[in-house]
CSV table of C-alpha atoms in Angstrom, one decimal:
chain,number,residue,atom,x,y,z
W,1,MET,CA,-29.3,-50.8,194.4
W,2,GLU,CA,-28.1,-51.1,198.0
W,3,PHE,CA,-30.0,-53.7,200.0
W,4,LEU,CA,-29.5,-52.3,203.4
W,5,SER,CA,-31.0,-49.0,204.5
W,6,THR,CA,-28.8,-45.9,204.4
W,7,THR,CA,-30.3,-45.1,207.8
W,8,LEU,CA,-28.1,-47.8,209.4
W,9,ALA,CA,-25.1,-45.8,208.4
W,10,ARG,CA,-26.1,-43.1,210.9
W,11,VAL,CA,-25.9,-45.4,214.0
W,12,LYS,CA,-23.6,-47.8,215.7
W,13,PRO,CA,-24.3,-50.9,217.8
W,14,SER,CA,-24.6,-50.3,221.6
W,15,PRO,CA,-21.1,-50.3,223.1
W,16,THR,CA,-22.4,-51.5,226.5
W,17,ILE,CA,-24.0,-54.6,224.9
W,18,ALA,CA,-20.8,-55.1,222.9
W,19,VAL,CA,-18.7,-55.1,226.1
W,20,THR,CA,-21.1,-57.5,227.9
W,21,THR,CA,-21.0,-59.8,224.9
W,22,LYS,CA,-17.2,-59.7,224.7
W,23,ALA,CA,-16.9,-60.5,228.4
W,24,ALA,CA,-19.3,-63.5,228.0
W,25,GLU,CA,-17.3,-64.8,225.0
W,26,LEU,CA,-14.0,-64.7,227.0
W,27,LYS,CA,-15.7,-66.4,229.9
W,28,ALA,CA,-17.0,-69.1,227.6
W,29,ALA,CA,-13.4,-69.6,226.3
W,30,GLY,CA,-12.2,-70.2,229.9
W,31,ARG,CA,-10.9,-66.8,230.8
W,32,ASP,CA,-11.3,-65.5,234.4
W,33,VAL,CA,-13.4,-62.4,233.5
W,34,ILE,CA,-15.2,-60.0,235.8
W,35,GLY,CA,-17.9,-58.1,233.9
W,36,LEU,CA,-18.6,-54.5,235.2
W,37,GLY,CA,-20.4,-53.4,232.0
W,38,ALA,CA,-24.0,-54.5,232.5
W,39,GLY,CA,-26.5,-51.9,233.7
W,40,GLU,CA,-28.8,-54.1,235.7
W,41,PRO,CA,-29.2,-55.0,239.4
W,42,ASP,CA,-27.9,-58.4,240.5
W,43,PHE,CA,-30.9,-58.7,242.9
W,44,ASP,CA,-33.7,-61.1,242.0
W,45,THR,CA,-37.1,-59.6,241.2
W,46,PRO,CA,-39.1,-59.4,244.5
W,47,GLN,CA,-41.3,-62.4,245.3
W,48,ASN,CA,-44.6,-60.5,245.4
W,49,ILE,CA,-44.0,-59.3,241.8
W,50,LYS,CA,-43.2,-62.8,240.6
W,51,ASP,CA,-46.3,-64.1,242.4
W,52,ALA,CA,-48.4,-61.5,240.6
W,53,ALA,CA,-47.0,-62.7,237.3
W,54,VAL,CA,-47.8,-66.4,238.1
W,55,ALA,CA,-51.3,-65.4,239.1
W,56,ALA,CA,-51.7,-63.6,235.8
W,57,ILE,CA,-50.7,-66.7,233.9
W,58,ALA,CA,-53.0,-68.9,236.0
W,59,GLY,CA,-55.8,-66.4,235.5
W,60,GLY,CA,-55.5,-66.6,231.7
W,61,LYS,CA,-54.2,-63.0,231.3
W,62,THR,CA,-52.2,-64.1,228.3
W,63,LYS,CA,-53.9,-62.4,225.4
W,64,TYR,CA,-53.3,-59.3,223.5
W,65,THR,CA,-53.9,-56.1,225.4
W,66,ALA,CA,-54.5,-52.5,224.5
W,67,VAL,CA,-51.5,-51.3,222.4
W,68,ASP,CA,-49.9,-49.1,225.0
W,69,GLY,CA,-51.0,-50.7,228.3
W,70,ILE,CA,-53.8,-52.3,230.3
W,71,PRO,CA,-56.0,-49.8,232.2
W,72,GLU,CA,-54.9,-51.2,235.6
W,73,LEU,CA,-51.3,-50.4,234.9
W,74,LYS,CA,-52.0,-47.0,233.5
W,75,ARG,CA,-54.0,-46.2,236.7
W,76,ALA,CA,-51.1,-47.5,238.8
W,77,ILE,CA,-48.7,-45.3,236.9
W,78,CYS,CA,-50.9,-42.2,237.5
W,79,ASP,CA,-51.1,-43.0,241.2
W,80,LYS,CA,-47.3,-43.5,241.4
W,81,LEU,CA,-46.6,-40.2,239.7
W,82,LYS,CA,-49.0,-38.4,242.1
W,83,ARG,CA,-47.6,-40.2,245.1
W,84,ASP,CA,-43.9,-39.9,244.4
W,85,ASN,CA,-43.6,-36.8,242.1
W,86,ASP,CA,-46.8,-34.7,242.8
W,87,LEU,CA,-47.7,-34.9,239.1
W,88,SER,CA,-51.3,-35.3,238.1
W,89,TYR,CA,-52.0,-37.4,235.0
W,90,GLU,CA,-55.0,-39.3,233.6
W,91,PRO,CA,-54.7,-42.7,232.0
W,92,SER,CA,-55.2,-41.2,228.6
W,93,GLN,CA,-51.9,-39.3,229.1
W,94,VAL,CA,-49.9,-42.5,229.8
W,95,SER,CA,-48.1,-44.9,227.4
W,96,VAL,CA,-46.6,-48.2,228.4
W,97,GLY,CA,-43.9,-49.8,226.2
W,98,THR,CA,-41.5,-52.7,226.0
W,99,GLY,CA,-38.9,-51.0,228.2
W,100,GLY,CA,-37.9,-47.4,228.6
W,101,LYS,CA,-35.9,-47.5,225.4
W,102,GLN,CA,-39.0,-48.1,223.3
W,103,ILE,CA,-40.8,-45.3,225.0
W,104,LEU,CA,-38.0,-42.8,224.2
W,105,TYR,CA,-37.8,-44.2,220.7
W,106,ASN,CA,-41.5,-43.9,220.1
W,107,ALA,CA,-41.5,-40.3,221.2
W,108,LEU,CA,-38.6,-39.3,219.0
W,109,MET,CA,-40.1,-41.2,216.0
W,110,ALA,CA,-43.4,-39.4,216.5
W,111,THR,CA,-42.0,-35.9,216.8
W,112,LEU,CA,-38.7,-35.5,214.9
W,113,ASN,CA,-38.4,-34.1,211.4
W,114,GLU,CA,-35.3,-33.6,209.3
W,115,GLY,CA,-33.4,-30.7,210.7
W,116,ASP,CA,-34.9,-30.9,214.2
W,117,GLU,CA,-32.2,-30.7,217.0
W,118,VAL,CA,-32.2,-32.6,220.3
W,119,VAL,CA,-30.0,-31.3,223.1
W,120,ILE,CA,-28.3,-34.2,224.9
W,121,PRO,CA,-26.0,-33.5,227.9
W,122,ALA,CA,-22.8,-35.5,227.9
W,123,PRO,CA,-21.9,-37.9,229.4
W,124,TYR,CA,-25.1,-39.5,228.1
W,125,TRP,CA,-26.7,-43.0,227.9
W,126,VAL,CA,-25.3,-44.5,224.8
W,127,SER,CA,-28.6,-44.9,223.0
W,128,TYR,CA,-29.8,-41.3,223.1
W,129,PRO,CA,-27.8,-39.9,220.1
W,130,ASP,CA,-28.4,-42.9,217.9
W,131,MET,CA,-32.2,-43.0,218.5
W,132,VAL,CA,-32.3,-39.3,217.5
W,133,LEU,CA,-30.3,-40.1,214.3
W,134,LEU,CA,-32.6,-43.0,213.5
W,135,ALA,CA,-35.6,-40.7,213.9
W,136,GLY,CA,-34.0,-38.3,211.4
W,137,GLY,CA,-33.0,-35.6,214.0
W,138,THR,CA,-29.7,-34.1,214.8
W,139,PRO,CA,-28.1,-34.7,218.2
W,140,VAL,CA,-26.6,-31.5,219.8
W,141,ILE,CA,-24.1,-32.6,222.5
W,142,ALA,CA,-23.7,-30.3,225.4
W,143,GLU,CA,-20.6,-31.5,227.2
W,144,ALA,CA,-20.6,-31.3,231.0
W,145,SER,CA,-17.3,-32.0,232.9
W,146,LEU,CA,-15.8,-33.4,236.0
W,147,GLN,CA,-15.5,-29.8,237.3
W,148,THR,CA,-19.3,-29.4,237.3
W,149,GLY,CA,-20.0,-32.8,238.7
W,150,PHE,CA,-20.9,-34.1,235.2
W,151,LYS,CA,-23.9,-31.8,235.3
W,152,LEU,CA,-25.1,-29.4,232.7
W,153,THR,CA,-25.1,-25.7,233.7
W,154,ALA,CA,-27.8,-23.2,232.7
W,155,ASP,CA,-25.3,-21.3,230.5
W,156,GLN,CA,-24.4,-24.5,228.7
W,157,LEU,CA,-28.0,-25.3,228.0
W,158,GLU,CA,-28.7,-21.7,226.9
W,159,ALA,CA,-25.8,-21.9,224.4
W,160,ALA,CA,-27.0,-25.3,223.0
W,161,ILE,CA,-30.6,-24.2,222.2
W,162,THR,CA,-31.3,-22.8,218.7
W,163,ASP,CA,-34.5,-22.1,216.8
W,164,LYS,CA,-34.3,-25.7,215.5
W,165,THR,CA,-34.2,-27.3,219.0
W,166,LYS,CA,-37.2,-29.6,219.6
W,167,TRP,CA,-36.2,-31.6,222.7
W,168,LEU,CA,-33.9,-31.6,225.7
W,169,ILE,CA,-33.2,-35.2,226.9
W,170,PHE,CA,-32.6,-35.1,230.6
W,171,ASN,CA,-31.4,-37.9,232.8
W,172,SER,CA,-31.0,-37.7,236.6
W,173,PRO,CA,-29.6,-39.7,238.3
W,174,SER,CA,-27.4,-40.2,235.3
W,175,ASN,CA,-26.3,-43.3,233.4
W,176,PRO,CA,-23.2,-43.3,233.2
W,177,THR,CA,-22.1,-41.0,236.0
W,178,GLY,CA,-24.6,-41.4,238.8
W,179,ALA,CA,-24.8,-37.6,239.0
W,180,GLY,CA,-28.1,-36.2,240.3
W,181,TYR,CA,-29.5,-32.7,240.0
W,182,THR,CA,-30.7,-31.0,243.1
W,183,TRP,CA,-33.9,-29.0,243.1
W,184,ASP,CA,-32.0,-25.7,242.8
W,185,GLU,CA,-29.8,-27.0,240.0
W,186,LEU,CA,-32.8,-28.3,238.1
W,187,LYS,CA,-34.6,-25.0,238.6
W,188,GLU,CA,-31.8,-23.2,236.9
W,189,LEU,CA,-32.2,-25.4,233.9
W,190,THR,CA,-36.0,-25.1,233.8
W,191,ASP,CA,-35.7,-21.3,234.0
W,192,VAL,CA,-33.8,-21.5,230.8
W,193,LEU,CA,-36.4,-23.7,229.2
W,194,MET,CA,-39.2,-21.4,230.2
W,195,ARG,CA,-37.5,-18.7,228.1
W,196,HIS,CA,-37.7,-21.1,225.1
W,197,PRO,CA,-41.3,-22.2,224.7
W,198,HIS,CA,-40.5,-24.3,221.6
W,199,VAL,CA,-38.3,-26.7,223.4
W,200,TRP,CA,-39.8,-29.8,225.0
W,201,VAL,CA,-38.3,-31.9,227.8
W,202,MET,CA,-37.9,-35.7,227.7
W,203,THR,CA,-36.9,-36.9,231.2
W,204,ASP,CA,-35.4,-40.3,231.8
W,205,ASP,CA,-36.2,-40.9,235.5
W,206,MET,CA,-35.3,-44.6,235.4
W,207,TYR,CA,-32.9,-44.4,238.4
W,208,GLU,CA,-35.4,-42.3,240.5
W,209,HIS,CA,-35.4,-44.6,243.5
W,210,LEU,CA,-31.7,-45.5,243.4
W,211,VAL,CA,-30.4,-42.5,245.3
W,212,TYR,CA,-28.0,-42.3,248.3
W,213,ASP,CA,-27.0,-40.3,251.3
W,214,ASP,CA,-29.2,-37.1,251.6
W,215,PHE,CA,-29.9,-36.7,247.9
W,216,LYS,CA,-33.6,-35.9,247.1
W,217,PHE,CA,-34.9,-36.8,243.6
W,218,CYS,CA,-36.9,-34.4,241.6
W,219,THR,CA,-38.1,-34.2,238.0
W,220,PRO,CA,-38.5,-31.2,235.7
W,221,ALA,CA,-42.3,-30.9,235.6
W,222,GLN,CA,-42.4,-31.2,239.3
W,223,VAL,CA,-39.8,-28.4,239.7
W,224,GLU,CA,-41.4,-26.1,237.1
W,225,PRO,CA,-45.2,-26.7,236.6
W,226,GLY,CA,-45.0,-24.3,233.7
W,227,LEU,CA,-43.3,-27.1,231.7
W,228,TYR,CA,-46.1,-29.7,232.3
W,229,ASP,CA,-47.6,-29.3,228.8
W,230,ARG,CA,-44.3,-29.9,227.1
W,231,THR,CA,-42.7,-32.5,229.2
W,232,LEU,CA,-42.7,-36.3,228.6
W,233,THR,CA,-41.9,-37.9,232.0
W,234,VAL,CA,-40.3,-41.3,231.3
W,235,ASN,CA,-39.7,-44.1,233.9
W,236,GLY,CA,-40.0,-47.8,234.3
W,237,VAL,CA,-39.7,-50.8,236.6
W,238,SER,CA,-36.4,-52.2,235.4
W,239,LYS,CA,-33.9,-50.8,237.9
W,240,ALA,CA,-35.4,-50.2,241.3
W,241,TYR,CA,-37.6,-53.3,241.0
W,242,ALA,CA,-34.9,-55.5,239.5
W,243,MET,CA,-37.1,-56.2,236.4
W,244,THR,CA,-34.7,-55.6,233.5
W,245,GLY,CA,-35.9,-58.7,231.6
W,246,TRP,CA,-39.6,-58.0,232.1
W,247,ARG,CA,-39.3,-55.1,229.7
W,248,ILE,CA,-41.8,-52.5,231.0
W,249,GLY,CA,-41.2,-48.8,230.6
W,250,TYR,CA,-43.8,-46.0,230.7
W,251,ALA,CA,-44.3,-42.3,230.1
W,252,ALA,CA,-46.8,-39.6,230.9
W,253,GLY,CA,-47.3,-36.4,229.0
W,254,PRO,CA,-49.7,-34.4,226.8
W,255,GLU,CA,-52.4,-36.5,225.3
W,256,GLU,CA,-51.7,-35.5,221.7
W,257,LEU,CA,-48.1,-36.8,222.1
W,258,ILE,CA,-49.2,-40.0,223.8
W,259,LYS,CA,-51.6,-40.7,220.9
W,260,ALA,CA,-48.8,-40.2,218.4
W,261,MET,CA,-46.6,-42.6,220.3
W,262,ARG,CA,-49.4,-45.1,220.4
W,263,LYS,CA,-49.6,-44.9,216.6
W,264,VAL,CA,-45.9,-45.7,216.3
W,265,GLN,CA,-46.1,-48.6,218.7
W,266,SER,CA,-49.2,-50.0,217.0
W,267,GLN,CA,-47.1,-50.6,213.9
W,268,SER,CA,-44.0,-51.9,215.6
W,269,THR,CA,-44.4,-54.1,218.7
W,270,SER,CA,-48.0,-53.5,219.6
W,271,ASN,CA,-48.6,-54.3,223.3
W,272,PRO,CA,-45.9,-55.1,225.9
W,273,CYS,CA,-46.0,-58.6,227.3
W,274,SER,CA,-49.4,-59.0,229.2
W,275,ILE,CA,-47.7,-61.0,232.0
W,276,SER,CA,-45.1,-58.3,232.5
W,277,GLN,CA,-47.8,-55.6,232.7
W,278,TRP,CA,-49.6,-57.4,235.5
W,279,ALA,CA,-46.3,-57.8,237.3
W,280,ALA,CA,-45.6,-54.1,236.9
W,281,VAL,CA,-49.0,-53.3,238.5
W,282,GLU,CA,-47.8,-55.2,241.6
W,283,ALA,CA,-44.4,-53.5,241.5
W,284,LEU,CA,-46.0,-50.0,241.6
W,285,THR,CA,-48.9,-50.7,244.0
W,286,GLY,CA,-47.4,-53.4,246.2
W,287,THR,CA,-44.8,-53.1,249.0
W,288,GLN,CA,-41.8,-50.8,248.4
W,289,ALA,CA,-40.1,-52.0,251.5
W,290,PHE,CA,-37.2,-53.7,249.6
W,291,ILE,CA,-36.0,-50.5,248.0
W,292,ALA,CA,-34.4,-49.0,251.1
W,293,PRO,CA,-32.3,-52.1,252.0
W,294,ASN,CA,-31.3,-52.6,248.4
W,295,ASN,CA,-30.1,-49.0,248.3
W,296,GLU,CA,-28.1,-49.5,251.5
W,297,MET,CA,-26.3,-52.3,249.7
W,298,PHE,CA,-25.7,-50.3,246.6
W,299,ALA,CA,-24.4,-47.4,248.7
W,300,ARG,CA,-21.9,-49.7,250.4
W,301,ARG,CA,-20.7,-51.0,247.1
W,302,ARG,CA,-20.4,-47.5,245.7
W,303,ASP,CA,-18.2,-46.5,248.6
W,304,LEU,CA,-16.1,-49.6,248.2
W,305,VAL,CA,-15.5,-48.9,244.5
W,306,VAL,CA,-14.9,-45.2,244.9
W,307,GLU,CA,-12.3,-45.7,247.6
W,308,MET,CA,-10.5,-48.5,245.7
W,309,LEU,CA,-10.4,-46.7,242.4
W,310,ASN,CA,-9.2,-43.4,243.9
W,311,ALA,CA,-6.3,-45.5,245.3
W,312,ALA,CA,-5.3,-46.5,241.8
W,313,GLU,CA,-2.5,-44.5,240.2
W,314,GLY,CA,-3.7,-42.1,237.6
W,315,ILE,CA,-7.5,-42.5,238.4
W,316,ARG,CA,-9.8,-39.9,239.9
W,317,CYS,CA,-13.3,-41.2,240.8
W,318,PRO,CA,-16.0,-38.8,242.1
W,319,VAL,CA,-18.8,-40.0,244.4
W,320,PRO,CA,-22.1,-40.4,242.6
W,321,ASP,CA,-25.5,-39.4,244.0
W,322,GLY,CA,-27.4,-42.3,242.6
W,323,ALA,CA,-27.9,-45.1,240.0
W,324,PHE,CA,-25.2,-47.9,240.3
W,325,TYR,CA,-22.4,-46.5,238.2
W,326,VAL,CA,-19.1,-44.6,238.8
W,327,TYR,CA,-17.4,-42.7,236.0
W,328,PRO,CA,-13.7,-42.3,236.9
W,329,SER,CA,-11.3,-40.2,234.9
W,330,ILE,CA,-8.1,-41.8,233.6
W,331,ALA,CA,-6.4,-38.5,232.6
W,332,GLY,CA,-3.4,-39.6,234.7
W,333,CYS,CA,-3.0,-42.8,232.6
W,334,ILE,CA,-3.0,-41.3,229.1
W,335,GLY,CA,0.3,-41.6,227.3
W,336,LYS,CA,1.6,-44.4,229.4
W,337,THR,CA,2.2,-48.0,228.4
W,338,SER,CA,0.7,-51.1,230.0
W,339,ALA,CA,2.7,-54.1,231.4
W,340,GLY,CA,1.4,-55.9,228.3
W,341,GLY,CA,2.9,-53.4,226.0
W,342,THR,CA,-0.3,-51.4,225.0
W,343,LYS,CA,0.1,-47.6,224.7
W,344,ILE,CA,-2.8,-46.0,226.5
W,345,GLU,CA,-3.8,-43.4,223.9
W,346,ASP,CA,-7.4,-43.0,225.0
W,347,ASP,CA,-10.1,-44.6,227.2
W,348,GLU,CA,-10.9,-47.2,224.6
W,349,THR,CA,-7.3,-48.5,224.5
W,350,PHE,CA,-7.3,-48.4,228.3
W,351,ALA,CA,-10.5,-50.5,228.5
W,352,THR,CA,-9.3,-53.0,225.8
W,353,ALA,CA,-5.9,-53.5,227.5
W,354,LEU,CA,-7.6,-53.8,230.9
W,355,LEU,CA,-9.9,-56.6,229.6
W,356,GLU,CA,-7.1,-58.4,227.8
W,357,GLU,CA,-4.5,-58.2,230.5
W,358,THR,CA,-6.6,-58.5,233.7
W,359,GLY,CA,-10.0,-59.9,232.7
W,360,VAL,CA,-11.9,-56.8,233.9
W,361,ALA,CA,-14.6,-55.6,231.5
W,362,VAL,CA,-15.6,-51.9,231.7
W,363,VAL,CA,-17.1,-49.5,229.2
W,364,PHE,CA,-14.9,-46.8,227.7
W,365,GLY,CA,-15.9,-43.2,228.2
W,366,ALA,CA,-16.1,-42.2,224.5
W,367,ALA,CA,-19.1,-44.4,224.2
W,368,PHE,CA,-20.9,-42.0,226.6
W,369,GLY,CA,-19.6,-38.8,224.9
W,370,LEU,CA,-16.9,-37.8,227.4
W,371,SER,CA,-13.3,-38.9,227.7
W,372,PRO,CA,-10.9,-39.9,229.1
W,373,ASN,CA,-13.1,-41.9,231.5
W,374,PHE,CA,-14.7,-45.4,231.9
W,375,ARG,CA,-17.9,-46.6,233.4
W,376,VAL,CA,-18.1,-49.2,236.1
W,377,SER,CA,-21.4,-50.8,237.1
W,378,TYR,CA,-21.2,-51.8,240.8
W,379,ALA,CA,-24.4,-53.8,240.6
W,380,THR,CA,-22.6,-57.0,241.5
W,381,SER,CA,-21.2,-58.7,244.6
W,382,ASP,CA,-18.7,-57.1,247.0
W,383,GLU,CA,-16.3,-60.0,246.3
W,384,ALA,CA,-16.3,-59.4,242.5
W,385,LEU,CA,-16.0,-55.6,243.0
W,386,THR,CA,-13.1,-56.0,245.4
W,387,GLU,CA,-11.2,-58.4,243.1
W,388,ALA,CA,-12.0,-56.2,240.0
W,389,CYS,CA,-10.8,-53.0,241.7
W,390,THR,CA,-7.6,-54.8,242.9
W,391,ARG,CA,-6.9,-55.8,239.4
W,392,ILE,CA,-7.5,-52.3,238.2
W,393,GLN,CA,-5.1,-51.0,240.8
W,394,THR,CA,-2.4,-53.5,239.7
W,395,PHE,CA,-3.0,-52.6,236.0
W,396,CYS,CA,-2.5,-48.9,236.8
W,397,ALA,CA,0.5,-49.5,238.9
W,398,GLY,CA,2.1,-51.3,236.0
W,399,LEU,CA,1.7,-48.4,233.6
W,400,THR,CA,5.0,-46.8,232.7
């Protein structure tokens, strides 16, 4: 009898975590490594949010809470969704979990049966397909391309939907590409979904506030109110509020679904950290003044990275609308050999050789379902980004 579950054979460890871990190991061994793999802001959590957490501790708010969130946080989430997205929800329609990942996982575990399909546009966040597999569903990858700005078209969505489709997972702005859907682009997709009433929509709006230039964020149920009763709108405080380690994600949707997700959470983690919940209340209800200057810094870093990567031989890097990633193509590097003697057969060998020969850690594109590309997180200092991109330029110049 096998000791380990056969379920584990369906999934693989997170490649982004693997890259970050490898970079840390090389640093610990004395290598000069610049890690561009981590998907978290380098800014500190704003002081007012930290103060709220300290006050919660001092006030004894350190006990178990309701399984899926304190009433104060659920009300703050409802107010946020109305204020920012013109979506009306009651606290009974809100679930709070230990990060956005748990919210997505709970929803999939609560709804998927064997044979159910989930449409996932590629490039995708690395965890989407594996969470679907863990829940017993079947990921259906709908591949976008550089030519469409890494965005799914209405025709592609239509072609991916079958009578077995239960969910579309939708992420804008995107991890890993930073691509964002305009209102009109999203309306084309929601028009398709309106023709298929058995398909639900799971939105990942985690990068909502991290948008640049004139891009305006919108979310599916906002664009098409007819989807309200079959949309789970997912968000969190990790990115815009620099609270990745606090582990608070949330979702709003139909009450029946929220109850089912609560049941899953009640038998896994139970409530999220009570202190983090009170900090999240302050994040959503307190000053938002720091978001704009942080975005200005991110936009400057984005422009720096895009310009320098486009100056590297064999690389083509589009300008993203949001998040803090770029997703350059290395089509012009495939088939060449690095100065260290590695044949660049695909984006994984490119990323491996880049790390070993230059000390720059990036995540290879196959991890996100679209090659030949790699992901750079520019959520780090200008100095580190400049040095990393200079090394990438030198690496590419040495390919023969």
